[in-house]
C-alpha cells in the first residue's frame, strides 16, 4: 500500500501542470500497471489534506489538481493552453469583504482561480499572429 502511494507521489511530481485523477492514473499505470483509480483517488485525497496539492478548477466535470509549494494563503493562475500553474497572492481586497459585510454576510472561506495564458503560451500566440 505505501509502496503504491510512493509510486503515485512520484508520478504526481512528474505532472507538468494541472491534472485530473484520471491523468495521473494513466501516468501511474505506465510505470506500475495494476494500481487502481480508487487507490489514486485515495492518495490524492491524502496529498490534498497535507497541502501538497491544491484544487485549481475542473475539466469536463473532473477536479483539476496541481502541485502546490506555497503554504501561505494564496491562489492559482492556470494556463488554459498548457495547464501550467503558478501561485499568486490573494486578489481579494477589503472592498469585497466590506460589501459582503454590508449585505450582512460573514465571509469564512473563499476560492479563487484565475485562468489565462502563461508567458510561454503568450509568446507562442504572438508568434503565430
Ligand atoms: Zn498553490
Ligand atoms: Zn501555457
Ligand atoms: Zn484569498
PDB file of N, CA and C and ligand atoms in Angstrom, residues 54 67-70 74-76 87, ligand 1:
ATOM      1  N   UNK A  54      -3.323  21.204  -4.614  1.00  0.00           N
ATOM      2  CA  UNK A  54      -4.472  22.080  -4.432  1.00  0.00           C
ATOM      3  C   UNK A  54      -5.449  21.878  -5.575  1.00  0.00           C
ATOM      4  N   UNK A  67       0.220  20.523  -8.163  1.00  0.00           N
ATOM      5  CA  UNK A  67       1.198  20.522  -7.095  1.00  0.00           C
ATOM      6  C   UNK A  67       1.252  21.921  -6.491  1.00  0.00           C
ATOM      7  N   UNK A  68       1.444  22.013  -5.220  1.00  0.00           N
ATOM      8  CA  UNK A  68       1.441  23.318  -4.575  1.00  0.00           C
ATOM      9  C   UNK A  68       2.606  23.418  -3.610  1.00  0.00           C
ATOM     10  N   UNK A  69       3.472  24.405  -3.850  1.00  0.00           N
ATOM     11  CA  UNK A  69       4.639  24.543  -2.982  1.00  0.00           C
ATOM     12  C   UNK A  69       4.444  25.611  -1.918  1.00  0.00           C
ATOM     13  N   UNK A  70       3.473  26.455  -2.135  1.00  0.00           N
ATOM     14  CA  UNK A  70       3.268  27.545  -1.164  1.00  0.00           C
ATOM     15  C   UNK A  70       2.376  27.080  -0.035  1.00  0.00           C
ATOM     16  N   UNK A  74      -2.864  31.724  -0.579  1.00  0.00           N
ATOM     17  CA  UNK A  74      -2.629  32.159  -1.955  1.00  0.00           C
ATOM     18  C   UNK A  74      -3.638  31.492  -2.885  1.00  0.00           C
ATOM     19  N   UNK A  75      -3.583  31.859  -4.149  1.00  0.00           N
ATOM     20  CA  UNK A  75      -4.473  31.285  -5.157  1.00  0.00           C
ATOM     21  C   UNK A  75      -3.641  30.841  -6.340  1.00  0.00           C
ATOM     22  N   UNK A  76      -4.327  30.378  -7.401  1.00  0.00           N
ATOM     23  CA  UNK A  76      -3.593  29.834  -8.541  1.00  0.00           C
ATOM     24  C   UNK A  76      -4.027  30.457  -9.847  1.00  0.00           C
ATOM     25  N   UNK A  87       1.405  30.023  -8.396  1.00  0.00           N
ATOM     26  CA  UNK A  87       0.766  30.567  -7.207  1.00  0.00           C
ATOM     27  C   UNK A  87       0.770  32.081  -7.281  1.00  0.00           C
TER      28      UNK A  87
HETATM   29 ZN1  LIG B   1      -0.510  26.728  -4.507  1.00  0.00          ZN
END
